[in-house]
Coordinates of C-alpha atoms and ligand atoms in Angstrom, one line a residue:
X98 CA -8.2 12.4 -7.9
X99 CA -5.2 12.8 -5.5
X100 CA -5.7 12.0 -1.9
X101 CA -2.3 13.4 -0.6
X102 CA -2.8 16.1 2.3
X103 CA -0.9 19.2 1.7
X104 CA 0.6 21.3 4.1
X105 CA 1.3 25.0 3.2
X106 CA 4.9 25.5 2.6
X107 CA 5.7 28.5 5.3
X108 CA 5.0 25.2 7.4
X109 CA 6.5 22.5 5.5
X110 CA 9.5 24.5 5.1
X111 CA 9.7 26.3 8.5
X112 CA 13.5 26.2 10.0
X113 CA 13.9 22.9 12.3
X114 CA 16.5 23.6 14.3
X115 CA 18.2 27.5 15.5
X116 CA 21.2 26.6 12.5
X117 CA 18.5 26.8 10.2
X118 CA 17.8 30.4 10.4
X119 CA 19.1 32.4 8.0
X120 CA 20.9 35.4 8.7
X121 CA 20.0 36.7 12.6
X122 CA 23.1 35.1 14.1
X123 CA 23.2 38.6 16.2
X124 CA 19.7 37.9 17.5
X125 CA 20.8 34.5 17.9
X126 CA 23.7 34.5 19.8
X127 CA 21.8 37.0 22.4
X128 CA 18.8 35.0 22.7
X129 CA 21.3 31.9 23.4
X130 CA 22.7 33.7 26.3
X131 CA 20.0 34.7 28.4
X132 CA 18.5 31.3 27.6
X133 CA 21.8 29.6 29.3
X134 CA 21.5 31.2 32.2
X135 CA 18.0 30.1 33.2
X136 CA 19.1 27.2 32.0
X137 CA 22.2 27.1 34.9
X138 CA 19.8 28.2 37.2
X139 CA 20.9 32.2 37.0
X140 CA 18.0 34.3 36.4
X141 CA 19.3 36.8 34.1
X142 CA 18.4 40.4 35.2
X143 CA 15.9 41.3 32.5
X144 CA 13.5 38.1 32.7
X145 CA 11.7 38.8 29.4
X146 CA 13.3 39.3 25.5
X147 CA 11.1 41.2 23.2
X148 CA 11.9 40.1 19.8
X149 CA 11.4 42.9 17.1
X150 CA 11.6 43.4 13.3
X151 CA 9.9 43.0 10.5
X152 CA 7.4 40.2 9.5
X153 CA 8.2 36.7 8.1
X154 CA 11.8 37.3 9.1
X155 CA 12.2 34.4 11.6
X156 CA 11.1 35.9 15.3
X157 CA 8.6 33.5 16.0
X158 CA 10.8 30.4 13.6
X159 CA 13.5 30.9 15.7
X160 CA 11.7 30.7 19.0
X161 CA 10.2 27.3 18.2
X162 CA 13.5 25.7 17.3
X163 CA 15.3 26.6 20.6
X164 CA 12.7 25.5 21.8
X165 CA 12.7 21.9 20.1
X166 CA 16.7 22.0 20.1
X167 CA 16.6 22.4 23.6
X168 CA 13.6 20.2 24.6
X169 CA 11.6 22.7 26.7
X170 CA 8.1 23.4 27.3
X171 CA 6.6 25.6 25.1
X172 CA 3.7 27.7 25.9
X173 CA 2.5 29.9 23.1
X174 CA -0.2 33.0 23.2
X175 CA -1.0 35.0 20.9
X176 CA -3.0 38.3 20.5
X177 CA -6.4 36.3 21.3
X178 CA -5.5 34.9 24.1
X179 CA -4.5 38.3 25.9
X180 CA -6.7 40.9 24.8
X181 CA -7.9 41.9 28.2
X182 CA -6.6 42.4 31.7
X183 CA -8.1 39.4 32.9
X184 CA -6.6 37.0 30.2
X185 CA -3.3 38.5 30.7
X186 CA -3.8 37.6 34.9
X187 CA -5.4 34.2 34.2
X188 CA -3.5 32.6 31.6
X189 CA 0.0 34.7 32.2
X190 CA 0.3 35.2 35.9
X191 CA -0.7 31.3 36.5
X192 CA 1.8 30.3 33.5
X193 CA 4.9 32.3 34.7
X194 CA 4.9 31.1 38.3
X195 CA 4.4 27.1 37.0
X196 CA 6.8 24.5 37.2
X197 CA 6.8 22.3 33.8
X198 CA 5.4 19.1 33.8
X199 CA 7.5 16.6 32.1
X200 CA 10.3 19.3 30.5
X201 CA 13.1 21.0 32.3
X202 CA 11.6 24.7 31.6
X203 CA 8.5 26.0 30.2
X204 CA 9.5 28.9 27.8
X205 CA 6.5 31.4 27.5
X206 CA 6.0 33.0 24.1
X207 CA 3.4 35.6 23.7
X208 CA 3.5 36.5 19.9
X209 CA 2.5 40.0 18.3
X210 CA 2.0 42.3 21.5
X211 CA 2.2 45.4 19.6
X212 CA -1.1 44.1 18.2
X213 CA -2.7 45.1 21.5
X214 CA -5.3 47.7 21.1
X215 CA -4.4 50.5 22.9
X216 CA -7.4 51.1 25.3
X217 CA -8.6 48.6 27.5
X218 CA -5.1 46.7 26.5
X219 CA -2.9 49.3 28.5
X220 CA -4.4 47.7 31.6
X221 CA -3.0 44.4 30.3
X222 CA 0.2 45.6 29.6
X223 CA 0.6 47.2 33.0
X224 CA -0.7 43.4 34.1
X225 CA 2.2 42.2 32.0
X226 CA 4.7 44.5 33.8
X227 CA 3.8 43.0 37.3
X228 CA 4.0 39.6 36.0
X229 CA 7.8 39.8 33.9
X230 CA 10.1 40.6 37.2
X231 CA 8.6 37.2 39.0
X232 CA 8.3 35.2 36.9
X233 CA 9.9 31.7 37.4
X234 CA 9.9 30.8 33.7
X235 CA 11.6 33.0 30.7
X236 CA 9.3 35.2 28.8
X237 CA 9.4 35.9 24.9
X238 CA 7.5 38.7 23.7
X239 CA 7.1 39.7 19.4
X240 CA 6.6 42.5 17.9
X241 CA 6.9 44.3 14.7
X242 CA 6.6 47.7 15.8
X243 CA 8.5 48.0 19.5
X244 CA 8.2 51.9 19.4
X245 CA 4.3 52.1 20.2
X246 CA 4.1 54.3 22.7
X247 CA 2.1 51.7 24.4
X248 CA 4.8 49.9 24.9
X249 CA 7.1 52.4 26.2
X250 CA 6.6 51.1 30.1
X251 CA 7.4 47.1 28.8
X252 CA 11.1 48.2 26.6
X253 CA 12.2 49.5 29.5
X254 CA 11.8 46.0 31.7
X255 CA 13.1 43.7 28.9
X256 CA 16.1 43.4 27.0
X257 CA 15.2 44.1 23.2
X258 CA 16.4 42.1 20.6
X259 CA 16.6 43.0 16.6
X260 CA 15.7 40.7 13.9
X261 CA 17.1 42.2 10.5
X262 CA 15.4 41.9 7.2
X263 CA 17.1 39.3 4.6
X264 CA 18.9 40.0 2.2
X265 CA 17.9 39.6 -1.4
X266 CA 20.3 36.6 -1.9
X267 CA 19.2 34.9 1.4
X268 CA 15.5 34.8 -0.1
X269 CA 16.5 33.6 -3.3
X270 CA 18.3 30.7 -1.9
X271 CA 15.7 30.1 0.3
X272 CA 13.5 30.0 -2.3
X273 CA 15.9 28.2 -4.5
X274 CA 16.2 25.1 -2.0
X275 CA 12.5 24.8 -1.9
X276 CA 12.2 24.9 -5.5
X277 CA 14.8 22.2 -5.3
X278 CA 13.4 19.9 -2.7
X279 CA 9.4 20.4 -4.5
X280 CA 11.2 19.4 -8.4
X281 CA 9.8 22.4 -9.2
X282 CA 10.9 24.0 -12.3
X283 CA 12.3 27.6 -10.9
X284 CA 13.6 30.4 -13.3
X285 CA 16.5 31.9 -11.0
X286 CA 15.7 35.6 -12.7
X287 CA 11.4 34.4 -11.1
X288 CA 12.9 34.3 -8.4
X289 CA 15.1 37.2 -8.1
X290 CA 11.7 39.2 -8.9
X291 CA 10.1 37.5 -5.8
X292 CA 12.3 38.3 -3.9
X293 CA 12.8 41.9 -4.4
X294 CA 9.2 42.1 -4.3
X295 CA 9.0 40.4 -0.5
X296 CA 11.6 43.4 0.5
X297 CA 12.8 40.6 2.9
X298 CA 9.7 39.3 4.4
X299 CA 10.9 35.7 3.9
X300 CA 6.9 34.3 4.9
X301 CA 5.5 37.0 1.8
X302 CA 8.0 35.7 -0.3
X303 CA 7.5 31.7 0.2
X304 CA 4.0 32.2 -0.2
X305 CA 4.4 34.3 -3.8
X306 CA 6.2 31.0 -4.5
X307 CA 3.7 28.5 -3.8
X308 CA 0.8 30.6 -5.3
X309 CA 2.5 30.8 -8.5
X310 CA 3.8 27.2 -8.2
X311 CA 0.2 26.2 -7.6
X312 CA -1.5 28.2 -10.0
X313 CA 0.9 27.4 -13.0
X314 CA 2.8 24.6 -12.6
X315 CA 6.6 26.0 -12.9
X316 CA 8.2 29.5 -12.1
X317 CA 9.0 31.4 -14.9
X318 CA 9.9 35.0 -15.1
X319 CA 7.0 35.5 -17.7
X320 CA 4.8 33.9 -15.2
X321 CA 6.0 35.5 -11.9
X322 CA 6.3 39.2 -13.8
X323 CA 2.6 39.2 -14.8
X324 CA 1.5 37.4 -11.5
X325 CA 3.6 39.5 -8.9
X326 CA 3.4 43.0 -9.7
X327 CA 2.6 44.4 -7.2
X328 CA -0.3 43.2 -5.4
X329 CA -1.4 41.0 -7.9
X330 CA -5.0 40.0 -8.0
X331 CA -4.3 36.1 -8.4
X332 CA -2.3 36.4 -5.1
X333 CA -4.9 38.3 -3.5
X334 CA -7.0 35.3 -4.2
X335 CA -4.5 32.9 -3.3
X336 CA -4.3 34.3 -0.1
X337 CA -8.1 34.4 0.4
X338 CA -8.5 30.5 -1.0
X339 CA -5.5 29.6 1.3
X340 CA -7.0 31.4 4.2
X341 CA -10.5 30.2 4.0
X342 CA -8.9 26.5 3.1
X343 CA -6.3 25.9 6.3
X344 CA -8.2 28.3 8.9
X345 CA -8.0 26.6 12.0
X346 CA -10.9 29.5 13.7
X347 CA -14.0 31.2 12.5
X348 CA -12.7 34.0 12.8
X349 CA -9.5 33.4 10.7
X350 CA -11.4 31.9 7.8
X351 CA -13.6 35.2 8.2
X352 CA -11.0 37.6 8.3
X353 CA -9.5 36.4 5.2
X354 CA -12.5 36.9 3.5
X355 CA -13.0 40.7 4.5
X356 CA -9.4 41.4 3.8
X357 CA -9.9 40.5 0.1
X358 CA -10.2 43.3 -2.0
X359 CA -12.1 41.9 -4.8
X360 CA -15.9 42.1 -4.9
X361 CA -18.4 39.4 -3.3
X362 CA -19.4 38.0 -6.3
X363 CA -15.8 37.1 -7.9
X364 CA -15.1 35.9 -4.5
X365 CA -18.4 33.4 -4.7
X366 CA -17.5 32.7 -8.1
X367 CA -13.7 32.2 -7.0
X368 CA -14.5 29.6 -4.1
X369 CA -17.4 27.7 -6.5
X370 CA -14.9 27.1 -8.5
X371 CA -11.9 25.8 -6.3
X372 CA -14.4 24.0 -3.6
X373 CA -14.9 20.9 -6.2
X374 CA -10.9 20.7 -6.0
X375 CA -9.9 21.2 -2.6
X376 CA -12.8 18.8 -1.2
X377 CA -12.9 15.1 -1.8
X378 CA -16.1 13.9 0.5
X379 CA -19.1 13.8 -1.3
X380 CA -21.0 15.7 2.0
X381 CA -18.3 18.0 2.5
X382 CA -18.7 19.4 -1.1
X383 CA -21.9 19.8 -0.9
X384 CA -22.1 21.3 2.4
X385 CA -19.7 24.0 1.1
X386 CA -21.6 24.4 -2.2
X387 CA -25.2 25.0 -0.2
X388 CA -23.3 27.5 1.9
X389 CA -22.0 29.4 -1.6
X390 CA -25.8 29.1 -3.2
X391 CA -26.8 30.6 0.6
X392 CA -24.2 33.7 0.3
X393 CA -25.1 34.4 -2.7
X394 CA -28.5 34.7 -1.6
X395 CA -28.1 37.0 1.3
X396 CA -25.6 39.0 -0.9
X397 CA -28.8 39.4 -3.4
X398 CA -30.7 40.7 0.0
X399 CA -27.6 43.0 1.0
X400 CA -27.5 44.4 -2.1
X401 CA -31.0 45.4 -2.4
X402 CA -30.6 47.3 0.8
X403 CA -30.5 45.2 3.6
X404 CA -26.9 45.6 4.3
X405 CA -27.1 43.6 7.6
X406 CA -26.9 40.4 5.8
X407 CA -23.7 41.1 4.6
X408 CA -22.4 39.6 7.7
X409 CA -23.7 36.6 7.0
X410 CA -21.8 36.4 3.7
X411 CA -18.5 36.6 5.2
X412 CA -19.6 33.8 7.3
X413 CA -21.1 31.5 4.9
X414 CA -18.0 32.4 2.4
X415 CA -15.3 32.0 5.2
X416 CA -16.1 29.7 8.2
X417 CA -19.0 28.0 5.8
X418 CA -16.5 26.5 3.9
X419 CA -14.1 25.9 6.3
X420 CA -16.1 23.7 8.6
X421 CA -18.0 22.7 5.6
X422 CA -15.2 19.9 5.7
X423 CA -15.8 17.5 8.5
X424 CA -14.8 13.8 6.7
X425 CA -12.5 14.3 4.4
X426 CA -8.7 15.8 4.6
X427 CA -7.9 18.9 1.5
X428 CA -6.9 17.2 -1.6
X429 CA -3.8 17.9 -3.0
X430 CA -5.3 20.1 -6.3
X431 CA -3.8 23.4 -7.0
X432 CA -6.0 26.2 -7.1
X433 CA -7.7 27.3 -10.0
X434 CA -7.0 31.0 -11.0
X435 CA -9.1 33.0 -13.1
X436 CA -6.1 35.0 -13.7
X437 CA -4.1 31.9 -15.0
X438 CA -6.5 31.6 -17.5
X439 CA -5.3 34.8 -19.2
X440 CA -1.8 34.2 -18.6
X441 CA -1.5 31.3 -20.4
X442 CA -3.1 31.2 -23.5
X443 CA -3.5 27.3 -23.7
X444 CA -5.6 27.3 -20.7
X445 CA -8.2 29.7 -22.6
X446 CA -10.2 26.5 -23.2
X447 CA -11.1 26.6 -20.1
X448 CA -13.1 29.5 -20.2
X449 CA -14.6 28.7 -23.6
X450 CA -15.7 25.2 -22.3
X451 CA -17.3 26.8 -19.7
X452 CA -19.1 29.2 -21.4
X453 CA -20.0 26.3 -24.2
X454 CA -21.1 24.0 -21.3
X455 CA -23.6 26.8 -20.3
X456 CA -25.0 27.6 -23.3
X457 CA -25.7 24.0 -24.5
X458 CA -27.2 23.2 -21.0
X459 CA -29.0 26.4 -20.7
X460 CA -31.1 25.7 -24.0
X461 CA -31.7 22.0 -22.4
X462 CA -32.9 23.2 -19.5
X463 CA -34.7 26.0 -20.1
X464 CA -32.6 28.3 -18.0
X465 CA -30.4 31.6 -18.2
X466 CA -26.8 30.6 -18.7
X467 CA -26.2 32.7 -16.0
X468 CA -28.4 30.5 -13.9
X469 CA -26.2 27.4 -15.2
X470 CA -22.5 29.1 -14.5
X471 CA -23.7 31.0 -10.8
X472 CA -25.4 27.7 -9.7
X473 CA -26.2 24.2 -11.9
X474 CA -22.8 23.5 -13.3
X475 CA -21.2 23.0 -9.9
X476 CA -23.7 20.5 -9.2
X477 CA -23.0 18.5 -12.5
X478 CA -19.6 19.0 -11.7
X479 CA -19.8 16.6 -8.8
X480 CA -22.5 14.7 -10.1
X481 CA -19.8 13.4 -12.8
X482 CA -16.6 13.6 -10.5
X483 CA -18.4 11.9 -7.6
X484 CA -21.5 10.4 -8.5
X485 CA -22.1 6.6 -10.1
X486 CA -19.6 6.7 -12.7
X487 CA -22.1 4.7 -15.1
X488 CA -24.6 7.3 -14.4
X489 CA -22.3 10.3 -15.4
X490 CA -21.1 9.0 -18.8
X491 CA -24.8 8.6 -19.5
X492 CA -25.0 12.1 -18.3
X493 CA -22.3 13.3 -20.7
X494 CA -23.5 11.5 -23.5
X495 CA -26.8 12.6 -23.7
X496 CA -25.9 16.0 -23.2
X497 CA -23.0 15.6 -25.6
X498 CA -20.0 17.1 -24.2
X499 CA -17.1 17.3 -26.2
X500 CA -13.4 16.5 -25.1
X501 CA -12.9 19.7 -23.6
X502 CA -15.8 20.7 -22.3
X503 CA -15.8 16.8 -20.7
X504 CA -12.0 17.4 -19.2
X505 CA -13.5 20.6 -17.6
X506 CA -16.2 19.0 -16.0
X507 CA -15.0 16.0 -14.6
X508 CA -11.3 16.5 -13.8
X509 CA -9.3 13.4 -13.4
X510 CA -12.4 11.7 -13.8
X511 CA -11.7 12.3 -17.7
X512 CA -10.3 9.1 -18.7
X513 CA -12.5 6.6 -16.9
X514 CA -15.8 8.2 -17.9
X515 CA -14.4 8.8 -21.5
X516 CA -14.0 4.8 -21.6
X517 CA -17.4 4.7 -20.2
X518 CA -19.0 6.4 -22.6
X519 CA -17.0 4.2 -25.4
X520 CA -18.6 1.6 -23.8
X521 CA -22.0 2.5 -24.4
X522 CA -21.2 3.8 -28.1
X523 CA -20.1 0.3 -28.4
X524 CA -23.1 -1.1 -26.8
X525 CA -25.7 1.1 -29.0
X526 CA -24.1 0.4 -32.5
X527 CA -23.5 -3.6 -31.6
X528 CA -27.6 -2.8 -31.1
X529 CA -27.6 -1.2 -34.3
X530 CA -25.9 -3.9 -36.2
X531 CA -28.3 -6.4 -34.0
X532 CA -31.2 -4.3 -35.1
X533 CA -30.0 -4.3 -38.9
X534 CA -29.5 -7.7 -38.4
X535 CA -33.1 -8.5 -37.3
X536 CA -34.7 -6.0 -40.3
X537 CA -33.1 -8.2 -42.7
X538 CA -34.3 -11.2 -41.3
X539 CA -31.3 -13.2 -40.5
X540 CA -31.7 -13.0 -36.9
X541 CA -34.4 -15.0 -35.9
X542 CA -35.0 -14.2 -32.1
X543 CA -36.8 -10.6 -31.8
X544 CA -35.4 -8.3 -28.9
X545 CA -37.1 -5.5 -27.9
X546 CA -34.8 -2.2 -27.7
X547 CA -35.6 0.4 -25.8
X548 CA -34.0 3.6 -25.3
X549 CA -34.1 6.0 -22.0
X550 CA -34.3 9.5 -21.7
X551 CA -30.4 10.0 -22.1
X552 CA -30.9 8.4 -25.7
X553 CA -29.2 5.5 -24.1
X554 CA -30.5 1.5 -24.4
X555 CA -31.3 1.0 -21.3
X556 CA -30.4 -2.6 -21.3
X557 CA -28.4 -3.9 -18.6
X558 CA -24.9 -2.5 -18.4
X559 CA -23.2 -5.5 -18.1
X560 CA -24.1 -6.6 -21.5
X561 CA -22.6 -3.4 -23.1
X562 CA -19.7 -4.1 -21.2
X563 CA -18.8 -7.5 -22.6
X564 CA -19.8 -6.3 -26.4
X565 CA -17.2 -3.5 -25.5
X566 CA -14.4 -6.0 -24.5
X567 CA -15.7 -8.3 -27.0
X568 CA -15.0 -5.4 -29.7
X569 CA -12.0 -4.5 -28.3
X570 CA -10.2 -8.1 -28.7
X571 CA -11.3 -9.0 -32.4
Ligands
ATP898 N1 15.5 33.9 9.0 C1 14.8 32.9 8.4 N2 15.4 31.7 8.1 C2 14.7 30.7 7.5 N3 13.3 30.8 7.3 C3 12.7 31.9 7.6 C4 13.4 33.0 8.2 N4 12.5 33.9 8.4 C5 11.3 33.5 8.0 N5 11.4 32.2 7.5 C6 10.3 31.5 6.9 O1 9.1 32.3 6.9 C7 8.1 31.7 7.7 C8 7.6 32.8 8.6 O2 8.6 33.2 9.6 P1 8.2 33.6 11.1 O3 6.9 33.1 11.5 O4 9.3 33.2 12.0 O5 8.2 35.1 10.9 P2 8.1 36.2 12.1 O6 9.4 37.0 12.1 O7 7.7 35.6 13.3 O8 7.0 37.2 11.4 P3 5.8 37.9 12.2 O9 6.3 39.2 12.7 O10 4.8 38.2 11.1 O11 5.2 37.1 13.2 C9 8.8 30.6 8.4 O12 7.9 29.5 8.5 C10 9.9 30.2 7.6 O13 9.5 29.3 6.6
MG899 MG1 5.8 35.6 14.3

């Protein structure tokens, strides 16, 4: 299993510096201007931009890379930290009359104001007008929708600045460059149809192009057609996964989970199955697995009526998982899609392992196969991926996995417990022979041979071993 950490590409790939933006040199150049003058120690008349236009588009990119180019102090609100009158007075007010620290001025961003409720947030945009003509330090204010009426009182105080959507070619070469830089295998009509699908939002399309990328390996326009149109349940999911995965807040982790349109079970089913890849610790998994057996359990008690506990299954399928990870950092793993399995027909295996893994361990068990694909096979799952390795080719002997159904349950495990269980095969029929050997007499020291419950002599490993290595250089 990889150990590498991976960063989601809207942030691996955000701009760096102001040249780096594509296409807003308009916005750019005005935004330049009034910074210059604070900078020369003119305060231009309208202390505060507001920055408008669509999402993923570069408002809040651009922002952070005059800020770095320009080595100022940036300090950076956003909807939660303002929602009230009181926040607005405690953490504006105090910020826009405060000298910087260490930098030569502290630029103050306060992202997404149009996402201001209207009532009790009017106050705060009054607050905000008495703040913006004193204020010591330059104010940038986003929004995607300027013409609230709301915020009729704040256009008139600031100057207004457009951001324009991209156009189709930007995207694709956007696109194209990551593809490049990632050695990802990019169709250039895949990514035309991205990109007319983002209808400019740069952020919507960069994140089509990762959750394809992760889900399948290359972009092809067979892939992206099927995967994209229109809102795509596989990209749904992505965006739940990716939510839940890289929240930084409960409540982010939460709200991707209630914005998901699928149903509560797939979206159990969906995080059972992509928990085991994202999380490497041992305690973290199984943290985040008891959390799943627990919302499915209050889903049960939702569904027979008590529809307060459904509450609690957003929380145990969102923030559960999130801080269900406390040692180890995400793995590097794509996702697993239950779409991709019927896009590409050699990953149908996958489905048929499963369902051949629950059958066979059903009838051992004495349990439903429901029972085994809701709830046991995750816990074989990382009892081979995790546990003693010794132990889990036992495991998978005795319950006589095949290739495929072994591959499916123990990841890139698959190799080293496949030589494991060579191992003991060698070690039983050297027995064999030893046993044969003793019927016929021609051995004259008896050894008694026992075999566990796996069906496995349960002599000493080590011995197997060397028979193994033995075997394997005659
Ligand atoms: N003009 C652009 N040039 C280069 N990259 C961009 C541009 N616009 C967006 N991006 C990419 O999309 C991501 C999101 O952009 P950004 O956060 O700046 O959007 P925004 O306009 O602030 O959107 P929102 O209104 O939703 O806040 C960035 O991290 C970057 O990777
Ligand atoms: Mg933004």
């Amino acid at each position: 299993m990889s150990f590498e950490i991976k960063m989601p590409w809207i942030i691996k790939y955000r701009p760096k510096k102001v040249d780096d933006i594509v296409n807003q040199e308009e916005a750019k150049s005005q935004i330049l201007t009034w910074l210059h003058s604070w900078l020369e120690g003119r305060r231009p008349e309208k202390k505060a931009l507001l920055l408008y236009g669509p999402p993923g588009v570069g408002k809040t990119s651009l922002v952070e890379a005059i800020v770095r180019e320009y080595d100022l102090e940036l300090l950076e609100l956003n909807a939660s930290d303002y929602r009230r009158k009181e926040d607005i007075r405690k953490r504006v007010a105090i910020a826009s009359q405060k000298r910087p620290l260490f930098k030569k001025m502290t630029l103050i961003l306060m992202d997404e104001v149009d996402g201001l409720s209207p009532r009790g947030d009017i106050g705060g945009i009054d607050e905000l007008i008495k703040i913006i003509p004193n204020t010591i330090n330059p104010i940038i204010l986003t929004a995607n929708d300027p013409w609230k009426d709301q915020l009729r009182p704040l256009r008139e105080i600031v100057s207004m600045v457009e951001f324009k959507n991209l156009t189709l070619n930007q995207v694709i070469s956007v696109l194209q460059n990551i593809c490049n830089k990632e050695k990802l295998e990019c169709e250039r009509e895949a990514l035309k149809y991205i990109a007319e699908k983002s209808m400019g939002d740069l952020r919507g399309a960069i994140n089509d192009l990762e959750s394809v990328a992760e889900g399948y390996g290359k972009v092809t326009y067979n892939i992206v057609s099927l995967v994209i149109k229109g809102r795509d349940k596989s990209i749904d999911l992505w965006r739940t996964l990716n939510g839940v995965f890289y929240a930084k807040e409960a409540w982010q982790a939460k709200r991707a989970v209630t914005n998901s349109e699928e149903d509560y079970e797939t979206l159990i089913a969906w995080f059972n199955d992509n928990v085991p890849l994202k999380y490497g610790d041992y305690e973290d998994l199984f943290r985040a697995l008891d959390s799943l057996s627990r919302a499915s359990l209050f889903l049960r008690r939702a569904k027979s009526g008590n529809w307060d506990m459904l509450s609690y299954v957003f929380d145990l399928i969102g923030p559960g998982i999130t801080f269900s990870r406390k040692n180890g950092e995400l793995l590097k793993n794509r996702f697993s899609y239950p779409e991709r399995i019927k896009v590409m027909a050699q990953l149908k295996g996958l489905r048929e392992s499963r369902d051949r893994i629950a059958t066979l361990l059903a009838k051992r068990l004495h349990t439903s196969q429901r029972f085994v694909k809701s709830d046991l096979m995750q816990y074989i799952i990382v009892m081979l991926r995790y546990g003693n390795i010794e132990k889990a080719a036992m495991l998978s002997r005795a319950y006589g996995f095949n290739e495929d159904d072994l591959k499916y349950l123990t990841g890139n495990r698959f190799k080293d417990i496949e030589k494991e269980i060579e191992i003991l095969k060698e070690g039983r029929s050297g027995e064999e022979k030893e046993i044969s050997k003793m019927k016929s007499g021609e051995e004259k020291e008896k050894k008694q041979v026992s075999l566990d419950t796996f069906g496995v002599k349960s002599e000493n490993k080590e011995i197997s071993k060397k028979k193994y290595r033995k075997s394997k250089s005659k």
